[in-house]
C-alpha cells in the first residue's frame, strides 16, 4: 500500500505548507468490531492515530454525508436521502432472500446488476405503486440508488460482473423482514430516519483523531497517518530486494535430500525463483503474495490443477481509485467540519481530509465503472479538471476559483499499474468463498513448498489489509514449521 508525499507547497497565508503523507491504497481498518482483528490489535499496541469513521459504522457511510445535486449545487433534502436509503434497505433485503432461493446453476450465471433490477421492480410494485405511479423513479432518485448499491456491492467491480456470494445469508443468520414490512419506508418512518440522519451528520462534524483503543465504538477506522507504521513494523530487520520482477517459480519435487528422511539435515533447496532480469534464487520454500493478475503471469511448475485454475477464473481484481486534491487553506470553498460529501454524479464521492487535520485537502473515491481508465481520459490533469467542475457546481463557486486554489494533486491508476493490475479482489458470477480456499492451498499438494497469501486468499478479511496480514502470518507459520520442524 504505497504512500505518497504531497509536496511542500507555497500558499497565500504562509511561506510554505509542509509535505503530507497520503495512502494511495487502503486508508481504513475494517472489522474493528470483531473480537480479534489483528491489524487493529497492533494499532492499539503501537498507539497508532486513527479516527472512527463518520456515522460510527463502515467506511464512506452514505447516510452520514451532505448530498448535493451536481447540476445546480443544491443540497438534497434529508427526507429524500432517508427515503432512498429505506428503499435501498428493502431492495437489499429482498435481494438476499432471492439469492437464498437460487439453484447452484442459477448462481453460476446471476450477477448483482440483474438481481437488483428484479428486486427494484418488485419492491416498487408492491409498496410504492401509489407514490411512484408508473413505477419509475426520478433521475435524482435513480442516481442516489445507484450510488447506494455501488457503495454496497460495486466499490471495486462493475455490478454486471459481480457475483452474489457476498449477499448470501450465512448459515444460521437471522434474515430481516424489512422488505415486507409496510411500516418500514412509510412517510412517518422516513421522517424519523431523516431526523436520525441529520443528527448523525451533526455528531460527525470535526471528527476526533485519537490513539487507537479497544474501548468505545468498534467501527471502521480511518488511518490518518497512513499504513506506513505497519509496513515498517513488519519489515523491520528483513532484507528486501527491490526491482526483482518474478517470472517463474519451479519446484523440484523429485530431488529432495535423502538425508532429510534420515533426520540428518534439512538445509536443502528445492524451489527455484526466476526473475525477468535473469537472476535466480534457490529457496527451501516460497511465500507468494503477489496480486492475482500478476500471479497469473508467473510460470508455476508443476502447473496448478484444473480445479485450482477454475477457481482462479472466478476471482477477479477490480479497480477502486482515488483523486487526492490539496488546496490553499485560505481559499477553501467547502464546509470545513463535515467529513463526507456526496452527489448524484456517479463518478465521485468525497472525503474531507481537512476535517481530519490535513489542511486544505479533499479526496475523491472513484468506484467502477469510472475507476477503470477514468472514462478513457488519459491525462491526470484532465481527470482533476473534471473533479473541479463538479466541486465548483456543488459548492457554488467558480471553476476558476477552484482551480486557482488547487496547489497539488495525485491521481491513482491501480488498474494500469503493471505490478498490481487492479486494487483488490472480488468474486465473479459463480464465484464462491470455497474458491478462495482452493486458490490459497499450498502447492504442489505433495511437497507444499509454495505458500500463498494476500487479501484475495482470505476467508476472514477478504479484500482487506487484515485479510492479507492473517494469510501472510499463517503462511509464515506453516513455512517455519515445515522448514524448522
mmCIF file of C-alpha atoms in Angstrom, residues 29 37-49 210-215 223 229-230 233-234 469 473:
data_model
loop_
_atom_site.group_PDB
_atom_site.id
_atom_site.type_symbol
_atom_site.label_atom_id
_atom_site.label_comp_id
_atom_site.label_asym_id
_atom_site.label_seq_id
_atom_site.Cartn_x
_atom_site.Cartn_y
_atom_site.Cartn_z
ATOM 1 C CA UNK A 29 -9.032 -0.608 9.095
ATOM 2 C CA UNK A 37 -8.782 -8.003 14.271
ATOM 3 C CA UNK A 38 -5.003 -8.441 14.326
ATOM 4 C CA UNK A 39 -4.050 -5.250 12.488
ATOM 5 C CA UNK A 40 -6.313 -3.211 14.754
ATOM 6 C CA UNK A 41 -4.805 -5.013 17.752
ATOM 7 C CA UNK A 42 -1.342 -3.991 16.543
ATOM 8 C CA UNK A 43 -2.536 -0.418 16.027
ATOM 9 C CA UNK A 44 -3.750 -0.338 19.624
ATOM 10 C CA UNK A 45 -0.488 -1.834 20.885
ATOM 11 C CA UNK A 46 1.665 0.655 18.955
ATOM 12 C CA UNK A 47 -0.534 3.658 19.723
ATOM 13 C CA UNK A 48 -1.385 4.460 16.124
ATOM 14 C CA UNK A 49 -3.571 7.504 15.476
ATOM 15 C CA UNK A 210 -7.104 9.716 18.724
ATOM 16 C CA UNK A 211 -4.763 6.905 19.668
ATOM 17 C CA UNK A 212 -6.466 3.605 18.782
ATOM 18 C CA UNK A 213 -8.104 1.835 21.682
ATOM 19 C CA UNK A 214 -10.382 -1.135 22.122
ATOM 20 C CA UNK A 215 -12.881 0.624 24.311
ATOM 21 C CA UNK A 223 -5.797 5.828 9.450
ATOM 22 C CA UNK A 229 3.684 2.139 10.565
ATOM 23 C CA UNK A 230 2.508 -1.387 9.676
ATOM 24 C CA UNK A 233 6.828 -2.841 11.777
ATOM 25 C CA UNK A 234 6.587 -5.977 9.639
ATOM 26 C CA UNK A 469 -1.991 -9.930 7.252
ATOM 27 C CA UNK A 473 1.065 -14.845 9.124
#
